[in-house]
């Protein structure tokens, strides 16, 4: 509960990290071919699958609130897929470099870095042990930049497989270094949050903040929302809020017993 690094000595933690790495490799491929605004919210399905598998193999109780949360997550994901934005086409590292030079993205990245440093070195020592938002905000903010790095590296890999001399381009290596740094920071502070606070509190808050940060970053960098009609904007936001509601029900009330006696008499 002190936010240390004792988990690095546990083989089970490394096994879990390896399994997560395999899953993130598939997630990496998804970011290459689809907008981040679509891929990131669909990560809620992993929470749903985890709940079902835990109920099946670990004998954890999935109450009525959890089942309703699973249904809401599926419905919200379906709505988001239907109304997903079509991102501005980025097919080369040159076009990616131009987007990274955009003043709007530069301002966003600077704000993320400055706020993360303040949270780590100022707010962390004072409030990190008492407020769950401190470390989760660091993970979410840095995570939005890591998704941008993933998109850039995916483009670099596509060019590499097509025979272009990508290895001579410095941007690809810069994105790789930035991705390693961002992921290291995310793992460190997410484990701090999970070590100090309950998983049922950390998971839904992290999902909401991380997804919101990624959607903002993608909207600024790739102009994903620029050509969307009002119906699709409302559908995307509604689907996201539906998923958030499902995740909230699934985690917040998972330890609450629910019996027919709690229902009103007329039901």
PDB file of C-alpha atoms in Angstrom:
ATOM      1  CA  UNK A   1       0.000   0.000   0.000  1.00  0.00           C
ATOM      2  CA  UNK A   2       2.989   2.351  -0.125  1.00  0.00           C
ATOM      3  CA  UNK A   3       3.216   2.540  -3.927  1.00  0.00           C
ATOM      4  CA  UNK A   4       6.510   0.612  -4.087  1.00  0.00           C
ATOM      5  CA  UNK A   5       7.965  -1.701  -6.714  1.00  0.00           C
ATOM      6  CA  UNK A   6       7.818  -5.048  -4.869  1.00  0.00           C
ATOM      7  CA  UNK A   7       5.610  -6.450  -7.624  1.00  0.00           C
ATOM      8  CA  UNK A   8       8.687  -6.596  -9.899  1.00  0.00           C
ATOM      9  CA  UNK A   9       9.854  -9.628  -7.880  1.00  0.00           C
ATOM     10  CA  UNK A  10       6.663 -11.592  -8.559  1.00  0.00           C
ATOM     11  CA  UNK A  11       6.658 -14.005 -11.501  1.00  0.00           C
ATOM     12  CA  UNK A  12       2.866 -13.773 -11.704  1.00  0.00           C
ATOM     13  CA  UNK A  13       3.085 -10.036 -12.384  1.00  0.00           C
ATOM     14  CA  UNK A  14       5.560 -10.632 -15.211  1.00  0.00           C
ATOM     15  CA  UNK A  15       3.340 -13.365 -16.650  1.00  0.00           C
ATOM     16  CA  UNK A  16       0.393 -10.983 -16.592  1.00  0.00           C
ATOM     17  CA  UNK A  17       2.491  -8.273 -18.198  1.00  0.00           C
ATOM     18  CA  UNK A  18       3.510 -10.681 -20.976  1.00  0.00           C
ATOM     19  CA  UNK A  19      -0.109 -11.600 -21.654  1.00  0.00           C
ATOM     20  CA  UNK A  20      -1.062  -7.934 -21.718  1.00  0.00           C
ATOM     21  CA  UNK A  21       1.786  -7.324 -24.157  1.00  0.00           C
ATOM     22  CA  UNK A  22       0.329  -9.885 -26.557  1.00  0.00           C
ATOM     23  CA  UNK A  23      -3.051  -8.199 -26.329  1.00  0.00           C
ATOM     24  CA  UNK A  24      -1.555  -4.757 -26.819  1.00  0.00           C
ATOM     25  CA  UNK A  25       0.246  -6.009 -29.943  1.00  0.00           C
ATOM     26  CA  UNK A  26      -3.170  -6.750 -31.449  1.00  0.00           C
ATOM     27  CA  UNK A  27      -4.369  -3.370 -30.185  1.00  0.00           C
ATOM     28  CA  UNK A  28      -1.345  -1.814 -31.907  1.00  0.00           C
ATOM     29  CA  UNK A  29      -2.460  -3.308 -35.218  1.00  0.00           C
ATOM     30  CA  UNK A  30      -5.974  -1.931 -34.692  1.00  0.00           C
ATOM     31  CA  UNK A  31      -4.639   1.619 -34.255  1.00  0.00           C
ATOM     32  CA  UNK A  32      -2.896   1.337 -37.622  1.00  0.00           C
ATOM     33  CA  UNK A  33      -6.076   0.662 -39.562  1.00  0.00           C
ATOM     34  CA  UNK A  34      -8.803   2.469 -37.572  1.00  0.00           C
ATOM     35  CA  UNK A  35      -9.335   5.854 -35.892  1.00  0.00           C
ATOM     36  CA  UNK A  36      -8.149   6.064 -32.293  1.00  0.00           C
ATOM     37  CA  UNK A  37     -11.533   7.519 -31.335  1.00  0.00           C
ATOM     38  CA  UNK A  38     -13.028   4.140 -32.301  1.00  0.00           C
ATOM     39  CA  UNK A  39     -10.306   1.762 -31.068  1.00  0.00           C
ATOM     40  CA  UNK A  40      -9.804   3.185 -27.571  1.00  0.00           C
ATOM     41  CA  UNK A  41     -13.436   3.084 -26.347  1.00  0.00           C
ATOM     42  CA  UNK A  42     -13.751  -0.490 -27.615  1.00  0.00           C
ATOM     43  CA  UNK A  43     -11.160  -1.376 -24.984  1.00  0.00           C
ATOM     44  CA  UNK A  44     -14.169  -1.515 -22.655  1.00  0.00           C
ATOM     45  CA  UNK A  45     -14.881  -4.936 -24.121  1.00  0.00           C
ATOM     46  CA  UNK A  46     -11.756  -6.226 -22.381  1.00  0.00           C
ATOM     47  CA  UNK A  47     -13.292  -5.174 -19.062  1.00  0.00           C
ATOM     48  CA  UNK A  48     -16.464  -7.026 -19.988  1.00  0.00           C
ATOM     49  CA  UNK A  49     -14.560 -10.195 -20.974  1.00  0.00           C
ATOM     50  CA  UNK A  50     -12.544 -10.009 -17.747  1.00  0.00           C
ATOM     51  CA  UNK A  51     -15.747  -9.831 -15.700  1.00  0.00           C
ATOM     52  CA  UNK A  52     -17.267 -12.834 -17.474  1.00  0.00           C
ATOM     53  CA  UNK A  53     -14.070 -14.917 -17.204  1.00  0.00           C
ATOM     54  CA  UNK A  54     -13.665 -14.005 -13.526  1.00  0.00           C
ATOM     55  CA  UNK A  55     -17.220 -15.110 -12.873  1.00  0.00           C
ATOM     56  CA  UNK A  56     -16.632 -18.378 -14.747  1.00  0.00           C
ATOM     57  CA  UNK A  57     -13.154 -19.440 -13.619  1.00  0.00           C
ATOM     58  CA  UNK A  58     -12.504 -17.514 -10.389  1.00  0.00           C
ATOM     59  CA  UNK A  59     -15.998 -17.917  -8.927  1.00  0.00           C
ATOM     60  CA  UNK A  60     -16.431 -14.165  -8.567  1.00  0.00           C
ATOM     61  CA  UNK A  61     -20.037 -13.078  -8.236  1.00  0.00           C
ATOM     62  CA  UNK A  62     -21.481 -11.175 -11.209  1.00  0.00           C
ATOM     63  CA  UNK A  63     -24.623  -9.560  -9.812  1.00  0.00           C
ATOM     64  CA  UNK A  64     -27.495  -7.878 -11.621  1.00  0.00           C
ATOM     65  CA  UNK A  65     -25.656  -4.553 -11.737  1.00  0.00           C
ATOM     66  CA  UNK A  66     -22.686  -6.246 -13.408  1.00  0.00           C
ATOM     67  CA  UNK A  67     -24.851  -7.988 -15.989  1.00  0.00           C
ATOM     68  CA  UNK A  68     -26.615  -4.722 -16.834  1.00  0.00           C
ATOM     69  CA  UNK A  69     -23.195  -3.074 -17.099  1.00  0.00           C
ATOM     70  CA  UNK A  70     -22.049  -5.738 -19.564  1.00  0.00           C
ATOM     71  CA  UNK A  71     -25.146  -5.210 -21.711  1.00  0.00           C
ATOM     72  CA  UNK A  72     -24.659  -1.434 -21.676  1.00  0.00           C
ATOM     73  CA  UNK A  73     -21.006  -1.822 -22.686  1.00  0.00           C
ATOM     74  CA  UNK A  74     -21.989  -3.979 -25.671  1.00  0.00           C
ATOM     75  CA  UNK A  75     -24.738  -1.552 -26.736  1.00  0.00           C
ATOM     76  CA  UNK A  76     -22.463   1.473 -26.377  1.00  0.00           C
ATOM     77  CA  UNK A  77     -19.691  -0.216 -28.370  1.00  0.00           C
ATOM     78  CA  UNK A  78     -22.156  -1.062 -31.140  1.00  0.00           C
ATOM     79  CA  UNK A  79     -23.358   2.547 -31.340  1.00  0.00           C
ATOM     80  CA  UNK A  80     -19.772   3.823 -31.462  1.00  0.00           C
ATOM     81  CA  UNK A  81     -18.863   1.434 -34.291  1.00  0.00           C
ATOM     82  CA  UNK A  82     -21.854   2.608 -36.322  1.00  0.00           C
ATOM     83  CA  UNK A  83     -21.081   6.306 -35.842  1.00  0.00           C
ATOM     84  CA  UNK A  84     -17.278   6.113 -35.771  1.00  0.00           C
ATOM     85  CA  UNK A  85     -15.430   9.103 -37.279  1.00  0.00           C
ATOM     86  CA  UNK A  86     -13.347   8.741 -40.415  1.00  0.00           C
ATOM     87  CA  UNK A  87      -9.921  10.156 -39.647  1.00  0.00           C
ATOM     88  CA  UNK A  88      -7.999  12.309 -42.099  1.00  0.00           C
ATOM     89  CA  UNK A  89      -5.830  10.020 -44.202  1.00  0.00           C
ATOM     90  CA  UNK A  90      -2.225   9.730 -43.016  1.00  0.00           C
ATOM     91  CA  UNK A  91      -0.269   7.417 -45.278  1.00  0.00           C
ATOM     92  CA  UNK A  92       3.393   8.362 -44.788  1.00  0.00           C
ATOM     93  CA  UNK A  93       5.870   9.531 -42.185  1.00  0.00           C
ATOM     94  CA  UNK A  94       6.150  12.831 -44.036  1.00  0.00           C
ATOM     95  CA  UNK A  95       2.459  13.581 -43.543  1.00  0.00           C
ATOM     96  CA  UNK A  96       2.750  12.406 -39.924  1.00  0.00           C
ATOM     97  CA  UNK A  97       5.627  14.818 -39.400  1.00  0.00           C
ATOM     98  CA  UNK A  98       3.536  17.673 -40.781  1.00  0.00           C
ATOM     99  CA  UNK A  99       0.726  16.876 -38.375  1.00  0.00           C
ATOM    100  CA  UNK A 100       3.125  16.724 -35.425  1.00  0.00           C
ATOM    101  CA  UNK A 101       4.252  20.259 -36.323  1.00  0.00           C
ATOM    102  CA  UNK A 102       0.681  21.542 -36.069  1.00  0.00           C
ATOM    103  CA  UNK A 103       0.524  24.377 -33.476  1.00  0.00           C
ATOM    104  CA  UNK A 104      -2.608  22.931 -31.918  1.00  0.00           C
ATOM    105  CA  UNK A 105      -0.942  19.591 -31.239  1.00  0.00           C
ATOM    106  CA  UNK A 106       2.241  21.247 -29.964  1.00  0.00           C
ATOM    107  CA  UNK A 107       0.203  23.257 -27.442  1.00  0.00           C
ATOM    108  CA  UNK A 108      -1.681  20.104 -26.409  1.00  0.00           C
ATOM    109  CA  UNK A 109       1.549  18.101 -25.958  1.00  0.00           C
ATOM    110  CA  UNK A 110       3.197  20.868 -23.923  1.00  0.00           C
ATOM    111  CA  UNK A 111       0.127  21.123 -21.667  1.00  0.00           C
ATOM    112  CA  UNK A 112       0.148  17.341 -21.157  1.00  0.00           C
ATOM    113  CA  UNK A 113       3.855  17.262 -20.268  1.00  0.00           C
ATOM    114  CA  UNK A 114       3.708  20.258 -17.929  1.00  0.00           C
ATOM    115  CA  UNK A 115       0.598  19.016 -16.133  1.00  0.00           C
ATOM    116  CA  UNK A 116       2.102  15.519 -15.802  1.00  0.00           C
ATOM    117  CA  UNK A 117       5.315  16.896 -14.285  1.00  0.00           C
ATOM    118  CA  UNK A 118       3.292  18.968 -11.813  1.00  0.00           C
ATOM    119  CA  UNK A 119       1.216  15.927 -10.855  1.00  0.00           C
ATOM    120  CA  UNK A 120       4.321  13.742 -10.418  1.00  0.00           C
ATOM    121  CA  UNK A 121       6.590  16.119  -8.504  1.00  0.00           C
ATOM    122  CA  UNK A 122       4.125  18.481  -6.774  1.00  0.00           C
ATOM    123  CA  UNK A 123       0.761  16.799  -6.299  1.00  0.00           C
ATOM    124  CA  UNK A 124       2.086  13.223  -6.038  1.00  0.00           C
ATOM    125  CA  UNK A 125       4.082  13.561  -2.790  1.00  0.00           C
ATOM    126  CA  UNK A 126       1.276  15.560  -1.147  1.00  0.00           C
ATOM    127  CA  UNK A 127      -1.933  13.917  -2.330  1.00  0.00           C
ATOM    128  CA  UNK A 128      -0.913  10.717  -4.154  1.00  0.00           C
ATOM    129  CA  UNK A 129      -1.671   8.489  -1.153  1.00  0.00           C
ATOM    130  CA  UNK A 130      -5.113  10.022  -0.585  1.00  0.00           C
ATOM    131  CA  UNK A 131      -6.497  11.022  -3.986  1.00  0.00           C
ATOM    132  CA  UNK A 132      -6.893   8.430  -6.736  1.00  0.00           C
ATOM    133  CA  UNK A 133      -6.997  11.092  -9.470  1.00  0.00           C
ATOM    134  CA  UNK A 134      -3.322  12.081  -9.098  1.00  0.00           C
ATOM    135  CA  UNK A 135      -1.674   8.971 -10.529  1.00  0.00           C
ATOM    136  CA  UNK A 136      -4.585   8.078 -12.823  1.00  0.00           C
ATOM    137  CA  UNK A 137      -4.410  11.516 -14.453  1.00  0.00           C
ATOM    138  CA  UNK A 138      -0.701  11.002 -15.120  1.00  0.00           C
ATOM    139  CA  UNK A 139      -1.411   7.644 -16.815  1.00  0.00           C
ATOM    140  CA  UNK A 140      -4.272   9.069 -18.866  1.00  0.00           C
ATOM    141  CA  UNK A 141      -2.461  12.191 -20.049  1.00  0.00           C
ATOM    142  CA  UNK A 142       0.734  10.365 -21.014  1.00  0.00           C
ATOM    143  CA  UNK A 143      -1.355   7.607 -22.575  1.00  0.00           C
ATOM    144  CA  UNK A 144      -2.841  10.022 -25.092  1.00  0.00           C
ATOM    145  CA  UNK A 145       0.675  10.743 -26.381  1.00  0.00           C
ATOM    146  CA  UNK A 146       1.571   7.052 -26.483  1.00  0.00           C
ATOM    147  CA  UNK A 147      -1.400   6.388 -28.779  1.00  0.00           C
ATOM    148  CA  UNK A 148      -0.114   9.059 -31.179  1.00  0.00           C
ATOM    149  CA  UNK A 149       3.301   7.372 -31.141  1.00  0.00           C
ATOM    150  CA  UNK A 150       1.648   4.022 -31.891  1.00  0.00           C
ATOM    151  CA  UNK A 151      -0.145   5.491 -34.898  1.00  0.00           C
ATOM    152  CA  UNK A 152       3.122   6.927 -36.223  1.00  0.00           C
ATOM    153  CA  UNK A 153       5.025   3.660 -35.705  1.00  0.00           C
ATOM    154  CA  UNK A 154       2.251   1.748 -37.440  1.00  0.00           C
ATOM    155  CA  UNK A 155       2.639   3.960 -40.488  1.00  0.00           C
ATOM    156  CA  UNK A 156       6.425   3.437 -40.354  1.00  0.00           C
ATOM    157  CA  UNK A 157       5.989  -0.359 -40.274  1.00  0.00           C
ATOM    158  CA  UNK A 158       3.637  -0.268 -43.249  1.00  0.00           C
ATOM    159  CA  UNK A 159       6.205   1.728 -45.211  1.00  0.00           C
ATOM    160  CA  UNK A 160       8.983  -0.623 -44.091  1.00  0.00           C
ATOM    161  CA  UNK A 161       7.108  -3.677 -45.365  1.00  0.00           C
ATOM    162  CA  UNK A 162       6.455  -1.891 -48.663  1.00  0.00           C
ATOM    163  CA  UNK A 163      10.212  -1.498 -49.212  1.00  0.00           C
ATOM    164  CA  UNK A 164      10.772   2.136 -48.286  1.00  0.00           C
ATOM    165  CA  UNK A 165      13.973   3.108 -46.398  1.00  0.00           C
ATOM    166  CA  UNK A 166      12.152   3.897 -43.172  1.00  0.00           C
ATOM    167  CA  UNK A 167      15.072   2.906 -40.931  1.00  0.00           C
ATOM    168  CA  UNK A 168      16.965   5.955 -42.169  1.00  0.00           C
ATOM    169  CA  UNK A 169      14.175   8.292 -41.088  1.00  0.00           C
ATOM    170  CA  UNK A 170      14.834   9.836 -37.651  1.00  0.00           C
ATOM    171  CA  UNK A 171      11.122  10.365 -36.934  1.00  0.00           C
ATOM    172  CA  UNK A 172      10.475   6.636 -36.607  1.00  0.00           C
ATOM    173  CA  UNK A 173      13.213   6.230 -33.991  1.00  0.00           C
ATOM    174  CA  UNK A 174      12.036   9.324 -32.105  1.00  0.00           C
ATOM    175  CA  UNK A 175       8.505   7.915 -31.977  1.00  0.00           C
ATOM    176  CA  UNK A 176       9.859   4.557 -30.736  1.00  0.00           C
ATOM    177  CA  UNK A 177      11.844   6.185 -27.919  1.00  0.00           C
ATOM    178  CA  UNK A 178       8.876   8.356 -26.942  1.00  0.00           C
ATOM    179  CA  UNK A 179       6.595   5.302 -26.923  1.00  0.00           C
ATOM    180  CA  UNK A 180       8.933   3.361 -24.614  1.00  0.00           C
ATOM    181  CA  UNK A 181       9.127   6.328 -22.218  1.00  0.00           C
ATOM    182  CA  UNK A 182       5.356   6.877 -22.238  1.00  0.00           C
ATOM    183  CA  UNK A 183       4.553   3.204 -21.647  1.00  0.00           C
ATOM    184  CA  UNK A 184       7.103   3.013 -18.813  1.00  0.00           C
ATOM    185  CA  UNK A 185       5.518   6.018 -17.108  1.00  0.00           C
ATOM    186  CA  UNK A 186       2.033   4.559 -17.574  1.00  0.00           C
ATOM    187  CA  UNK A 187       2.970   1.170 -16.117  1.00  0.00           C
ATOM    188  CA  UNK A 188       4.745   2.742 -13.151  1.00  0.00           C
ATOM    189  CA  UNK A 189       1.978   5.103 -12.069  1.00  0.00           C
ATOM    190  CA  UNK A 190      -0.883   2.750 -12.905  1.00  0.00           C
ATOM    191  CA  UNK A 191       0.705   0.155 -10.620  1.00  0.00           C
ATOM    192  CA  UNK A 192       1.085   2.837  -7.942  1.00  0.00           C
ATOM    193  CA  UNK A 193      -2.622   3.639  -8.204  1.00  0.00           C
ATOM    194  CA  UNK A 194      -3.596  -0.053  -8.123  1.00  0.00           C
ATOM    195  CA  UNK A 195      -1.284  -0.670  -5.172  1.00  0.00           C
ATOM    196  CA  UNK A 196      -2.805   2.119  -3.094  1.00  0.00           C
ATOM    197  CA  UNK A 197      -6.474   2.104  -4.139  1.00  0.00           C
ATOM    198  CA  UNK A 198      -9.102  -0.520  -4.869  1.00  0.00           C
ATOM    199  CA  UNK A 199      -9.210  -1.884  -8.415  1.00  0.00           C
ATOM    200  CA  UNK A 200     -12.961  -1.242  -8.627  1.00  0.00           C
ATOM    201  CA  UNK A 201     -12.222   2.460  -8.135  1.00  0.00           C
ATOM    202  CA  UNK A 202      -9.136   2.775 -10.348  1.00  0.00           C
ATOM    203  CA  UNK A 203     -10.403   0.858 -13.398  1.00  0.00           C
ATOM    204  CA  UNK A 204     -13.512   2.892 -14.319  1.00  0.00           C
ATOM    205  CA  UNK A 205     -11.837   6.236 -13.558  1.00  0.00           C
ATOM    206  CA  UNK A 206      -8.773   5.309 -15.612  1.00  0.00           C
ATOM    207  CA  UNK A 207     -10.902   4.114 -18.516  1.00  0.00           C
ATOM    208  CA  UNK A 208     -12.946   7.324 -18.659  1.00  0.00           C
ATOM    209  CA  UNK A 209      -9.976   9.699 -18.304  1.00  0.00           C
ATOM    210  CA  UNK A 210      -7.719   7.756 -20.682  1.00  0.00           C
ATOM    211  CA  UNK A 211     -10.379   7.450 -23.379  1.00  0.00           C
ATOM    212  CA  UNK A 212     -11.282  11.137 -23.084  1.00  0.00           C
ATOM    213  CA  UNK A 213      -7.622  12.169 -23.377  1.00  0.00           C
ATOM    214  CA  UNK A 214      -7.073   9.936 -26.429  1.00  0.00           C
ATOM    215  CA  UNK A 215     -10.191  11.257 -28.157  1.00  0.00           C
ATOM    216  CA  UNK A 216      -9.052  14.840 -27.556  1.00  0.00           C
ATOM    217  CA  UNK A 217      -5.540  14.120 -28.820  1.00  0.00           C
ATOM    218  CA  UNK A 218      -6.811  12.333 -31.927  1.00  0.00           C
ATOM    219  CA  UNK A 219      -9.279  15.103 -32.696  1.00  0.00           C
ATOM    220  CA  UNK A 220      -6.455  17.658 -32.556  1.00  0.00           C
ATOM    221  CA  UNK A 221      -3.781  15.619 -34.354  1.00  0.00           C
ATOM    222  CA  UNK A 222      -5.740  13.682 -36.981  1.00  0.00           C
ATOM    223  CA  UNK A 223      -8.797  15.962 -37.338  1.00  0.00           C
ATOM    224  CA  UNK A 224     -11.080  12.943 -36.831  1.00  0.00           C
ATOM    225  CA  UNK A 225     -14.128  15.054 -35.970  1.00  0.00           C
ATOM    226  CA  UNK A 226     -13.686  17.698 -38.651  1.00  0.00           C
ATOM    227  CA  UNK A 227     -15.933  16.176 -41.325  1.00  0.00           C
ATOM    228  CA  UNK A 228     -18.469  14.422 -39.090  1.00  0.00           C
ATOM    229  CA  UNK A 229     -22.149  15.283 -39.364  1.00  0.00           C
ATOM    230  CA  UNK A 230     -24.186  16.111 -36.270  1.00  0.00           C
ATOM    231  CA  UNK A 231     -25.849  12.664 -36.155  1.00  0.00           C
ATOM    232  CA  UNK A 232     -22.511  10.870 -35.996  1.00  0.00           C
ATOM    233  CA  UNK A 233     -21.148  13.255 -33.350  1.00  0.00           C
ATOM    234  CA  UNK A 234     -24.201  12.680 -31.144  1.00  0.00           C
ATOM    235  CA  UNK A 235     -24.013   8.923 -31.774  1.00  0.00           C
ATOM    236  CA  UNK A 236     -20.316   8.733 -30.890  1.00  0.00           C
ATOM    237  CA  UNK A 237     -20.740  10.718 -27.675  1.00  0.00           C
ATOM    238  CA  UNK A 238     -23.874   8.766 -26.719  1.00  0.00           C
ATOM    239  CA  UNK A 239     -22.111   5.449 -27.311  1.00  0.00           C
ATOM    240  CA  UNK A 240     -19.149   6.555 -25.211  1.00  0.00           C
ATOM    241  CA  UNK A 241     -21.379   7.680 -22.332  1.00  0.00           C
ATOM    242  CA  UNK A 242     -23.286   4.399 -22.511  1.00  0.00           C
ATOM    243  CA  UNK A 243     -20.021   2.455 -22.195  1.00  0.00           C
ATOM    244  CA  UNK A 244     -18.987   4.657 -19.262  1.00  0.00           C
ATOM    245  CA  UNK A 245     -22.310   3.914 -17.537  1.00  0.00           C
ATOM    246  CA  UNK A 246     -21.825   0.191 -18.088  1.00  0.00           C
ATOM    247  CA  UNK A 247     -18.264   0.223 -16.723  1.00  0.00           C
ATOM    248  CA  UNK A 248     -19.457   2.233 -13.720  1.00  0.00           C
ATOM    249  CA  UNK A 249     -22.217  -0.266 -12.894  1.00  0.00           C
ATOM    250  CA  UNK A 250     -19.927  -3.239 -13.473  1.00  0.00           C
ATOM    251  CA  UNK A 251     -17.208  -2.099 -11.076  1.00  0.00           C
ATOM    252  CA  UNK A 252     -18.833   0.145  -8.512  1.00  0.00           C
ATOM    253  CA  UNK A 253     -21.561  -2.266  -7.411  1.00  0.00           C
ATOM    254  CA  UNK A 254     -19.815  -5.591  -8.001  1.00  0.00           C
ATOM    255  CA  UNK A 255     -19.482  -6.323  -4.256  1.00  0.00           C
ATOM    256  CA  UNK A 256     -23.058  -5.297  -3.447  1.00  0.00           C
ATOM    257  CA  UNK A 257     -25.408  -8.241  -2.822  1.00  0.00           C
ATOM    258  CA  UNK A 258     -28.641  -8.097  -4.781  1.00  0.00           C
ATOM    259  CA  UNK A 259     -31.661 -10.202  -3.861  1.00  0.00           C
ATOM    260  CA  UNK A 260     -35.319 -10.124  -4.978  1.00  0.00           C
ATOM    261  CA  UNK A 261     -36.216  -8.732  -1.539  1.00  0.00           C
ATOM    262  CA  UNK A 262     -34.620  -5.426  -2.561  1.00  0.00           C
ATOM    263  CA  UNK A 263     -37.121  -4.915  -5.372  1.00  0.00           C
ATOM    264  CA  UNK A 264     -40.252  -2.833  -4.750  1.00  0.00           C
ATOM    265  CA  UNK A 265     -43.351  -4.829  -3.895  1.00  0.00           C
ATOM    266  CA  UNK A 266     -45.192  -4.044  -7.160  1.00  0.00           C
ATOM    267  CA  UNK A 267     -42.339  -5.657  -9.175  1.00  0.00           C
TER     268      UNK A 267
END
